[in-house]
JSON list of C-alpha atoms in Angstrom, two decimals:
[
{"chain": "A", "resi": 1, "resn": "MET", "atom": "CA", "xyz": [31.02, -48.83, -8.10]},
{"chain": "A", "resi": 2, "resn": "THR", "atom": "CA", "xyz": [34.15, -50.95, -7.66]},
{"chain": "A", "resi": 3, "resn": "ASP", "atom": "CA", "xyz": [37.22, -50.10, -5.63]},
{"chain": "A", "resi": 4, "resn": "ARG", "atom": "CA", "xyz": [39.18, -49.43, -8.84]},
{"chain": "A", "resi": 5, "resn": "ILE", "atom": "CA", "xyz": [36.90, -46.60, -9.94]},
{"chain": "A", "resi": 6, "resn": "VAL", "atom": "CA", "xyz": [38.04, -43.44, -8.17]},
{"chain": "A", "resi": 7, "resn": "PRO", "atom": "CA", "xyz": [36.67, -39.99, -9.06]},
{"chain": "A", "resi": 8, "resn": "TYR", "atom": "CA", "xyz": [39.11, -37.30, -10.18]},
{"chain": "A", "resi": 9, "resn": "SER", "atom": "CA", "xyz": [37.47, -34.49, -8.21]},
{"chain": "A", "resi": 10, "resn": "ARG", "atom": "CA", "xyz": [35.81, -34.05, -4.84]},
{"chain": "A", "resi": 11, "resn": "SER", "atom": "CA", "xyz": [32.57, -32.84, -6.43]},
{"chain": "A", "resi": 12, "resn": "ASP", "atom": "CA", "xyz": [32.33, -36.05, -8.48]},
{"chain": "A", "resi": 13, "resn": "ALA", "atom": "CA", "xyz": [33.09, -38.11, -5.37]},
{"chain": "A", "resi": 14, "resn": "VAL", "atom": "CA", "xyz": [30.33, -36.36, -3.43]},
{"chain": "A", "resi": 15, "resn": "GLU", "atom": "CA", "xyz": [27.89, -36.89, -6.29]},
{"chain": "A", "resi": 16, "resn": "ILE", "atom": "CA", "xyz": [28.42, -40.66, -6.52]},
{"chain": "A", "resi": 17, "resn": "GLY", "atom": "CA", "xyz": [28.99, -41.19, -2.79]},
{"chain": "A", "resi": 18, "resn": "ALA", "atom": "CA", "xyz": [32.64, -42.26, -3.01]},
{"chain": "A", "resi": 19, "resn": "GLU", "atom": "CA", "xyz": [34.75, -42.08, 0.15]},
{"chain": "A", "resi": 20, "resn": "ARG", "atom": "CA", "xyz": [37.92, -41.07, -1.73]},
{"chain": "A", "resi": 21, "resn": "TYR", "atom": "CA", "xyz": [39.04, -39.30, -4.89]},
{"chain": "A", "resi": 22, "resn": "PHE", "atom": "CA", "xyz": [42.32, -38.82, -6.75]},
{"chain": "A", "resi": 23, "resn": "THR", "atom": "CA", "xyz": [43.45, -35.54, -8.35]},
{"chain": "A", "resi": 24, "resn": "GLY", "atom": "CA", "xyz": [46.97, -36.56, -9.33]},
{"chain": "A", "resi": 25, "resn": "LYS", "atom": "CA", "xyz": [48.34, -33.49, -7.57]},
{"chain": "A", "resi": 26, "resn": "PRO", "atom": "CA", "xyz": [50.65, -33.72, -4.55]},
{"chain": "A", "resi": 27, "resn": "CYS", "atom": "CA", "xyz": [49.49, -32.67, -1.10]},
{"chain": "A", "resi": 28, "resn": "PRO", "atom": "CA", "xyz": [51.45, -29.98, 0.81]},
{"chain": "A", "resi": 29, "resn": "TYR", "atom": "CA", "xyz": [53.77, -32.75, 2.05]},
{"chain": "A", "resi": 30, "resn": "GLY", "atom": "CA", "xyz": [54.45, -34.17, -1.42]},
{"chain": "A", "resi": 31, "resn": "HIS", "atom": "CA", "xyz": [52.19, -37.24, -1.33]},
{"chain": "A", "resi": 32, "resn": "VAL", "atom": "CA", "xyz": [50.51, -38.09, -4.64]},
{"chain": "A", "resi": 33, "resn": "GLY", "atom": "CA", "xyz": [47.61, -40.27, -3.59]},
{"chain": "A", "resi": 34, "resn": "HIS", "atom": "CA", "xyz": [43.96, -40.49, -2.67]},
{"chain": "A", "resi": 35, "resn": "ARG", "atom": "CA", "xyz": [42.17, -37.84, -0.65]},
{"chain": "A", "resi": 36, "resn": "TYR", "atom": "CA", "xyz": [39.19, -38.25, 1.65]},
{"chain": "A", "resi": 37, "resn": "THR", "atom": "CA", "xyz": [35.94, -36.88, 0.24]},
{"chain": "A", "resi": 38, "resn": "SER", "atom": "CA", "xyz": [34.73, -35.78, 3.69]},
{"chain": "A", "resi": 39, "resn": "ASN", "atom": "CA", "xyz": [37.58, -33.35, 4.40]},
{"chain": "A", "resi": 40, "resn": "SER", "atom": "CA", "xyz": [39.89, -33.34, 1.31]},
{"chain": "A", "resi": 41, "resn": "ARG", "atom": "CA", "xyz": [42.79, -34.55, 3.43]},
{"chain": "A", "resi": 42, "resn": "CYS", "atom": "CA", "xyz": [45.55, -36.76, 2.09]},
{"chain": "A", "resi": 43, "resn": "VAL", "atom": "CA", "xyz": [45.05, -40.45, 2.93]},
{"chain": "A", "resi": 44, "resn": "ARG", "atom": "CA", "xyz": [48.79, -41.06, 3.31]},
{"chain": "A", "resi": 45, "resn": "CYS", "atom": "CA", "xyz": [49.15, -38.10, 5.67]},
{"chain": "A", "resi": 46, "resn": "ARG", "atom": "CA", "xyz": [46.29, -39.48, 7.74]},
{"chain": "A", "resi": 47, "resn": "ALA", "atom": "CA", "xyz": [47.89, -42.93, 7.81]},
{"chain": "A", "resi": 48, "resn": "LYS", "atom": "CA", "xyz": [51.16, -41.48, 9.11]},
{"chain": "A", "resi": 49, "resn": "GLY", "atom": "CA", "xyz": [49.23, -39.54, 11.71]},
{"chain": "A", "resi": 50, "resn": "LYS", "atom": "CA", "xyz": [47.62, -42.75, 12.94]},
{"chain": "A", "resi": 51, "resn": "LEU", "atom": "CA", "xyz": [51.05, -44.28, 13.50]},
{"chain": "A", "resi": 52, "resn": "LEU", "atom": "CA", "xyz": [51.82, -41.46, 15.93]},
{"chain": "A", "resi": 53, "resn": "MET", "atom": "CA", "xyz": [48.52, -41.80, 17.79]},
{"chain": "A", "resi": 54, "resn": "PRO", "atom": "CA", "xyz": [48.18, -43.73, 21.05]},
{"chain": "A", "resi": 55, "resn": "THR", "atom": "CA", "xyz": [47.25, -47.38, 20.50]},
{"chain": "A", "resi": 56, "resn": "ASP", "atom": "CA", "xyz": [45.70, -47.86, 23.92]},
{"chain": "A", "resi": 57, "resn": "ARG", "atom": "CA", "xyz": [42.79, -46.00, 25.50]},
{"chain": "A", "resi": 58, "resn": "SER", "atom": "CA", "xyz": [44.50, -45.66, 28.87]},
{"chain": "A", "resi": 59, "resn": "ILE", "atom": "CA", "xyz": [47.52, -44.04, 27.22]},
{"chain": "A", "resi": 60, "resn": "ALA", "atom": "CA", "xyz": [45.23, -41.69, 25.30]},
{"chain": "A", "resi": 61, "resn": "LYS", "atom": "CA", "xyz": [43.60, -40.64, 28.59]},
{"chain": "A", "resi": 62, "resn": "GLU", "atom": "CA", "xyz": [47.00, -39.94, 30.15]},
{"chain": "A", "resi": 63, "resn": "ARG", "atom": "CA", "xyz": [48.07, -37.83, 27.17]},
{"chain": "A", "resi": 64, "resn": "GLY", "atom": "CA", "xyz": [44.74, -36.04, 27.00]},
{"chain": "A", "resi": 65, "resn": "THR", "atom": "CA", "xyz": [44.14, -36.91, 23.33]},
{"chain": "A", "resi": 66, "resn": "THR", "atom": "CA", "xyz": [40.57, -37.16, 22.05]},
{"chain": "A", "resi": 67, "resn": "THR", "atom": "CA", "xyz": [41.18, -40.27, 19.91]},
{"chain": "A", "resi": 68, "resn": "TYR", "atom": "CA", "xyz": [43.41, -43.32, 19.71]},
{"chain": "A", "resi": 69, "resn": "PHE", "atom": "CA", "xyz": [44.05, -45.97, 17.05]},
{"chain": "A", "resi": 70, "resn": "THR", "atom": "CA", "xyz": [44.20, -49.69, 17.82]},
{"chain": "A", "resi": 71, "resn": "GLY", "atom": "CA", "xyz": [44.82, -50.90, 14.27]},
{"chain": "A", "resi": 72, "resn": "GLN", "atom": "CA", "xyz": [41.85, -53.25, 14.59]},
{"chain": "A", "resi": 73, "resn": "PRO", "atom": "CA", "xyz": [38.50, -52.82, 12.79]},
{"chain": "A", "resi": 74, "resn": "CYS", "atom": "CA", "xyz": [35.38, -52.08, 14.81]},
{"chain": "A", "resi": 75, "resn": "HIS", "atom": "CA", "xyz": [32.32, -54.36, 14.88]},
{"chain": "A", "resi": 76, "resn": "ALA", "atom": "CA", "xyz": [31.12, -52.68, 11.66]},
{"chain": "A", "resi": 77, "resn": "GLY", "atom": "CA", "xyz": [34.43, -53.27, 9.90]},
{"chain": "A", "resi": 78, "resn": "HIS", "atom": "CA", "xyz": [35.73, -49.69, 10.01]},
{"chain": "A", "resi": 79, "resn": "LEU", "atom": "CA", "xyz": [39.50, -49.38, 10.34]},
{"chain": "A", "resi": 80, "resn": "SER", "atom": "CA", "xyz": [39.28, -46.05, 12.09]},
{"chain": "A", "resi": 81, "resn": "GLU", "atom": "CA", "xyz": [40.39, -44.30, 15.25]},
{"chain": "A", "resi": 82, "resn": "ARG", "atom": "CA", "xyz": [38.24, -44.46, 18.37]},
{"chain": "A", "resi": 83, "resn": "TYR", "atom": "CA", "xyz": [37.08, -41.78, 20.77]},
{"chain": "A", "resi": 84, "resn": "THR", "atom": "CA", "xyz": [38.94, -41.79, 24.08]},
{"chain": "A", "resi": 85, "resn": "ARG", "atom": "CA", "xyz": [35.85, -40.84, 26.10]},
{"chain": "A", "resi": 86, "resn": "ASN", "atom": "CA", "xyz": [33.76, -43.89, 25.12]},
{"chain": "A", "resi": 87, "resn": "ALA", "atom": "CA", "xyz": [35.92, -46.14, 22.88]},
{"chain": "A", "resi": 88, "resn": "CYS", "atom": "CA", "xyz": [33.41, -45.75, 20.03]},
{"chain": "A", "resi": 89, "resn": "CYS", "atom": "CA", "xyz": [34.53, -45.91, 16.42]},
{"chain": "A", "resi": 90, "resn": "VAL", "atom": "CA", "xyz": [34.78, -42.41, 14.91]},
{"chain": "A", "resi": 91, "resn": "THR", "atom": "CA", "xyz": [33.40, -43.53, 11.53]},
{"chain": "A", "resi": 92, "resn": "CYS", "atom": "CA", "xyz": [30.43, -45.23, 13.20]},
{"chain": "A", "resi": 93, "resn": "ALA", "atom": "CA", "xyz": [29.70, -42.08, 15.19]},
{"chain": "A", "resi": 94, "resn": "ILE", "atom": "CA", "xyz": [29.78, -39.94, 12.05]},
{"chain": "A", "resi": 95, "resn": "GLU", "atom": "CA", "xyz": [27.36, -42.26, 10.24]},
{"chain": "A", "resi": 96, "resn": "GLN", "atom": "CA", "xyz": [24.98, -42.31, 13.22]},
{"chain": "A", "resi": 97, "resn": "ASN", "atom": "CA", "xyz": [25.05, -38.51, 13.46]},
{"chain": "A", "resi": 98, "resn": "ARG", "atom": "CA", "xyz": [24.23, -38.20, 9.77]},
{"chain": "A", "resi": 99, "resn": "SER", "atom": "CA", "xyz": [21.27, -40.54, 10.20]},
{"chain": "A", "resi": 100, "resn": "ARG", "atom": "CA", "xyz": [19.95, -38.64, 13.23]},
{"chain": "A", "resi": 101, "resn": "TYR", "atom": "CA", "xyz": [20.45, -35.31, 11.44]},
{"chain": "A", "resi": 102, "resn": "ALA", "atom": "CA", "xyz": [18.47, -36.51, 8.40]},
{"chain": "A", "resi": 103, "resn": "GLN", "atom": "CA", "xyz": [15.59, -37.62, 10.63]},
{"chain": "A", "resi": 104, "resn": "ARG", "atom": "CA", "xyz": [15.66, -34.33, 12.55]},
{"chain": "A", "resi": 105, "resn": "VAL", "atom": "CA", "xyz": [15.63, -32.29, 9.34]},
{"chain": "A", "resi": 106, "resn": "GLU", "atom": "CA", "xyz": [12.61, -34.24, 8.09]},
{"chain": "A", "resi": 107, "resn": "VAL", "atom": "CA", "xyz": [10.68, -33.63, 11.32]},
{"chain": "A", "resi": 108, "resn": "ASP", "atom": "CA", "xyz": [11.78, -30.02, 11.76]},
{"chain": "A", "resi": 109, "resn": "SER", "atom": "CA", "xyz": [11.01, -29.22, 8.12]},
{"chain": "A", "resi": 110, "resn": "GLY", "atom": "CA", "xyz": [7.38, -30.25, 8.53]},
{"chain": "A", "resi": 111, "resn": "GLU", "atom": "CA", "xyz": [7.07, -28.32, 11.77]},
{"chain": "A", "resi": 112, "resn": "ALA", "atom": "CA", "xyz": [8.65, -25.25, 10.19]},
{"chain": "A", "resi": 113, "resn": "ALA", "atom": "CA", "xyz": [6.23, -25.42, 7.27]},
{"chain": "A", "resi": 114, "resn": "ARG", "atom": "CA", "xyz": [3.32, -25.56, 9.74]},
{"chain": "A", "resi": 115, "resn": "LEU", "atom": "CA", "xyz": [4.62, -22.52, 11.61]},
{"chain": "A", "resi": 116, "resn": "TYR", "atom": "CA", "xyz": [4.95, -20.41, 8.47]},
{"chain": "A", "resi": 117, "resn": "GLY", "atom": "CA", "xyz": [1.30, -19.35, 8.63]},
{"chain": "A", "resi": 118, "resn": "SER", "atom": "CA", "xyz": [1.14, -18.80, 12.38]},
{"chain": "A", "resi": 119, "resn": "GLY", "atom": "CA", "xyz": [2.11, -15.13, 12.32]},
{"chain": "A", "resi": 120, "resn": "LEU", "atom": "CA", "xyz": [5.65, -15.78, 13.50]},
{"chain": "A", "resi": 121, "resn": "LEU", "atom": "CA", "xyz": [8.79, -14.23, 12.09]},
{"chain": "A", "resi": 122, "resn": "MET", "atom": "CA", "xyz": [11.61, -16.50, 10.95]},
{"chain": "A", "resi": 123, "resn": "ARG", "atom": "CA", "xyz": [13.56, -15.72, 14.12]},
{"chain": "A", "resi": 124, "resn": "GLU", "atom": "CA", "xyz": [10.70, -16.92, 16.32]},
{"chain": "A", "resi": 125, "resn": "VAL", "atom": "CA", "xyz": [10.30, -20.06, 14.21]},
{"chain": "A", "resi": 126, "resn": "ALA", "atom": "CA", "xyz": [13.98, -20.87, 14.77]},
{"chain": "A", "resi": 127, "resn": "GLU", "atom": "CA", "xyz": [13.62, -20.35, 18.51]},
{"chain": "A", "resi": 128, "resn": "ILE", "atom": "CA", "xyz": [10.55, -22.60, 18.74]},
{"chain": "A", "resi": 129, "resn": "LEU", "atom": "CA", "xyz": [12.34, -25.36, 16.84]},
{"chain": "A", "resi": 130, "resn": "ASN", "atom": "CA", "xyz": [15.39, -24.85, 19.08]},
{"chain": "A", "resi": 131, "resn": "THR", "atom": "CA", "xyz": [17.72, -24.61, 16.12]},
{"chain": "A", "resi": 132, "resn": "SER", "atom": "CA", "xyz": [20.29, -22.08, 14.99]},
{"chain": "A", "resi": 133, "resn": "THR", "atom": "CA", "xyz": [19.20, -22.34, 11.37]},
{"chain": "A", "resi": 134, "resn": "TRP", "atom": "CA", "xyz": [16.18, -21.20, 9.44]},
{"chain": "A", "resi": 135, "resn": "PHE", "atom": "CA", "xyz": [14.00, -23.17, 7.05]},
{"chain": "A", "resi": 136, "resn": "ILE", "atom": "CA", "xyz": [13.06, -21.20, 3.95]},
{"chain": "A", "resi": 137, "resn": "GLY", "atom": "CA", "xyz": [13.21, -23.77, 1.15]},
{"chain": "A", "resi": 138, "resn": "LYS", "atom": "CA", "xyz": [9.45, -24.26, 1.00]},
{"chain": "A", "resi": 139, "resn": "ALA", "atom": "CA", "xyz": [8.83, -20.55, 0.82]},
{"chain": "A", "resi": 140, "resn": "LEU", "atom": "CA", "xyz": [11.43, -20.12, -1.90]},
{"chain": "A", "resi": 141, "resn": "GLU", "atom": "CA", "xyz": [9.81, -22.88, -3.95]},
{"chain": "A", "resi": 142, "resn": "SER", "atom": "CA", "xyz": [6.50, -21.07, -3.72]},
{"chain": "A", "resi": 143, "resn": "LYS", "atom": "CA", "xyz": [8.17, -18.08, -5.35]},
{"chain": "A", "resi": 144, "resn": "GLY", "atom": "CA", "xyz": [9.74, -20.15, -8.11]},
{"chain": "A", "resi": 145, "resn": "VAL", "atom": "CA", "xyz": [13.24, -20.19, -6.63]},
{"chain": "A", "resi": 146, "resn": "LYS", "atom": "CA", "xyz": [14.89, -23.60, -6.67]},
{"chain": "A", "resi": 147, "resn": "PRO", "atom": "CA", "xyz": [16.48, -24.60, -3.31]},
{"chain": "A", "resi": 148, "resn": "ARG", "atom": "CA", "xyz": [20.09, -25.69, -3.26]},
{"chain": "A", "resi": 149, "resn": "LYS", "atom": "CA", "xyz": [19.18, -29.22, -2.15]},
{"chain": "A", "resi": 150, "resn": "ASN", "atom": "CA", "xyz": [16.68, -30.80, -4.51]},
{"chain": "A", "resi": 151, "resn": "GLY", "atom": "CA", "xyz": [13.81, -32.78, -3.06]},
{"chain": "A", "resi": 152, "resn": "ILE", "atom": "CA", "xyz": [13.76, -31.03, 0.30]},
{"chain": "A", "resi": 153, "resn": "GLU", "atom": "CA", "xyz": [10.73, -28.85, 0.92]},
{"chain": "A", "resi": 154, "resn": "ALA", "atom": "CA", "xyz": [12.28, -26.83, 3.71]},
{"chain": "A", "resi": 155, "resn": "THR", "atom": "CA", "xyz": [16.04, -26.47, 3.68]},
{"chain": "A", "resi": 156, "resn": "ARG", "atom": "CA", "xyz": [18.41, -25.45, 6.45]},
{"chain": "A", "resi": 157, "resn": "VAL", "atom": "CA", "xyz": [20.31, -22.31, 5.60]},
{"chain": "A", "resi": 158, "resn": "SER", "atom": "CA", "xyz": [23.60, -21.29, 7.22]},
{"chain": "A", "resi": 159, "resn": "SER", "atom": "CA", "xyz": [24.07, -21.39, 10.98]},
{"chain": "A", "resi": 160, "resn": "ARG", "atom": "CA", "xyz": [23.72, -18.25, 13.05]},
{"chain": "A", "resi": 161, "resn": "PRO", "atom": "CA", "xyz": [22.27, -17.76, 16.54]},
{"chain": "A", "resi": 162, "resn": "PRO", "atom": "CA", "xyz": [18.45, -17.49, 16.48]},
{"chain": "A", "resi": 163, "resn": "GLY", "atom": "CA", "xyz": [18.72, -13.90, 17.65]},
{"chain": "A", "resi": 164, "resn": "HIS", "atom": "CA", "xyz": [20.53, -12.92, 14.47]},
{"chain": "A", "resi": 165, "resn": "ARG", "atom": "CA", "xyz": [18.16, -11.94, 11.66]},
{"chain": "A", "resi": 166, "resn": "LYS", "atom": "CA", "xyz": [19.68, -12.85, 8.32]},
{"chain": "A", "resi": 167, "resn": "THR", "atom": "CA", "xyz": [19.83, -10.14, 5.72]},
{"chain": "A", "resi": 168, "resn": "GLU", "atom": "CA", "xyz": [18.30, -10.65, 2.32]},
{"chain": "A", "resi": 169, "resn": "GLU", "atom": "CA", "xyz": [21.78, -10.72, 0.81]},
{"chain": "A", "resi": 170, "resn": "GLU", "atom": "CA", "xyz": [22.86, -13.53, 3.17]},
{"chain": "A", "resi": 171, "resn": "ILE", "atom": "CA", "xyz": [19.82, -15.61, 2.30]},
{"chain": "A", "resi": 172, "resn": "ALA", "atom": "CA", "xyz": [20.31, -15.06, -1.43]},
{"chain": "A", "resi": 173, "resn": "ALA", "atom": "CA", "xyz": [23.99, -16.02, -1.16]},
{"chain": "A", "resi": 174, "resn": "ALA", "atom": "CA", "xyz": [23.00, -19.36, 0.38]},
{"chain": "A", "resi": 175, "resn": "TYR", "atom": "CA", "xyz": [21.17, -20.40, -2.77]},
{"chain": "A", "resi": 176, "resn": "GLN", "atom": "CA", "xyz": [22.67, -21.06, -6.17]},
{"chain": "A", "resi": 177, "resn": "GLY", "atom": "CA", "xyz": [21.24, -18.69, -8.74]},
{"chain": "A", "resi": 178, "resn": "ALA", "atom": "CA", "xyz": [19.01, -16.87, -6.27]},
{"chain": "A", "resi": 179, "resn": "ARG", "atom": "CA", "xyz": [18.79, -13.14, -6.82]},
{"chain": "A", "resi": 180, "resn": "TYR", "atom": "CA", "xyz": [18.31, -10.40, -4.28]},
{"chain": "A", "resi": 181, "resn": "GLU", "atom": "CA", "xyz": [14.82, -9.72, -5.65]},
{"chain": "A", "resi": 182, "resn": "ASP", "atom": "CA", "xyz": [13.87, -13.39, -5.32]},
{"chain": "A", "resi": 183, "resn": "VAL", "atom": "CA", "xyz": [14.18, -13.34, -1.53]},
{"chain": "A", "resi": 184, "resn": "LYS", "atom": "CA", "xyz": [12.79, -9.91, -0.69]},
{"chain": "A", "resi": 185, "resn": "PHE", "atom": "CA", "xyz": [9.52, -11.58, 0.27]},
{"chain": "A", "resi": 186, "resn": "ILE", "atom": "CA", "xyz": [11.18, -13.26, 3.29]},
{"chain": "A", "resi": 187, "resn": "LYS", "atom": "CA", "xyz": [10.36, -10.32, 5.53]},
{"chain": "A", "resi": 188, "resn": "ARG", "atom": "CA", "xyz": [6.72, -10.64, 4.52]},
{"chain": "A", "resi": 189, "resn": "LEU", "atom": "CA", "xyz": [6.69, -14.44, 4.81]},
{"chain": "A", "resi": 190, "resn": "SER", "atom": "CA", "xyz": [4.54, -14.68, 7.91]},
{"chain": "A", "resi": 191, "resn": "GLY", "atom": "CA", "xyz": [3.82, -11.07, 8.73]},
{"chain": "A", "resi": 192, "resn": "ALA", "atom": "CA", "xyz": [4.73, -9.18, 11.84]},
{"chain": "A", "resi": 193, "resn": "LEU", "atom": "CA", "xyz": [3.98, -10.50, 15.30]},
{"chain": "A", "resi": 194, "resn": "SER", "atom": "CA", "xyz": [0.72, -9.37, 16.81]},
{"chain": "A", "resi": 195, "resn": "GLY", "atom": "CA", "xyz": [1.33, -6.34, 18.99]},
{"chain": "A", "resi": 196, "resn": "ALA", "atom": "CA", "xyz": [4.64, -5.55, 17.32]},
{"chain": "A", "resi": 197, "resn": "LYS", "atom": "CA", "xyz": [5.51, -1.91, 17.32]},
{"chain": "A", "resi": 198, "resn": "GLN", "atom": "CA", "xyz": [4.91, -0.11, 14.06]},
{"chain": "A", "resi": 199, "resn": "LYS", "atom": "CA", "xyz": [7.88, 1.72, 12.66]},
{"chain": "A", "resi": 200, "resn": "THR", "atom": "CA", "xyz": [7.43, 5.45, 12.66]},
{"chain": "A", "resi": 201, "resn": "PRO", "atom": "CA", "xyz": [8.10, 7.07, 9.29]},
{"chain": "A", "resi": 202, "resn": "ARG", "atom": "CA", "xyz": [11.24, 9.09, 9.04]},
{"chain": "A", "resi": 203, "resn": "LYS", "atom": "CA", "xyz": [10.81, 12.82, 8.94]},
{"chain": "A", "resi": 204, "resn": "SER", "atom": "CA", "xyz": [11.95, 14.38, 5.74]},
{"chain": "A", "resi": 205, "resn": "VAL", "atom": "CA", "xyz": [14.82, 16.78, 6.07]},
{"chain": "A", "resi": 206, "resn": "ASP", "atom": "CA", "xyz": [14.32, 19.96, 4.10]}
]
């Protein structure tokens, strides 16, 4: 892809990996220009914001701002603001975090798949993996439900504290085309914990 080819929608930009897209519509401040794919913000608005940012790290510390902009590219060539706390390029930090996240997902996905048959509930699996999200993509595939992210056996879904048990409706809503009936098996995924208290049947009211 060349610099002249700019997608007309954010979804197209995400699909082809473009950093910007152009809708032809003005932003809330009247700018008709490119928008960032990462956050849909106007590029011209961002450029004006950089002009108002501190250009020196010491000044940024005095003002208490989290970033500053020197106007000079980093060692990787990114013309981006830098974090005040460590002078690191913001774009570099984002790329490194994405790389670490992808590696963590790959490792955690395999571990989650191994724990599925260990008699643990999804909440306990999340606690063992020390994550606030649950992996259910592999289980959904086994029931013929296609995960939202293709090619990933176990997919992260939403982000709630491990102590919060997701309802079947919440899980279904996280997947495109998933029905309520398709995810009812989640409660039976690994069975109840050994020694768990059995629910007493409700007494019928005459």
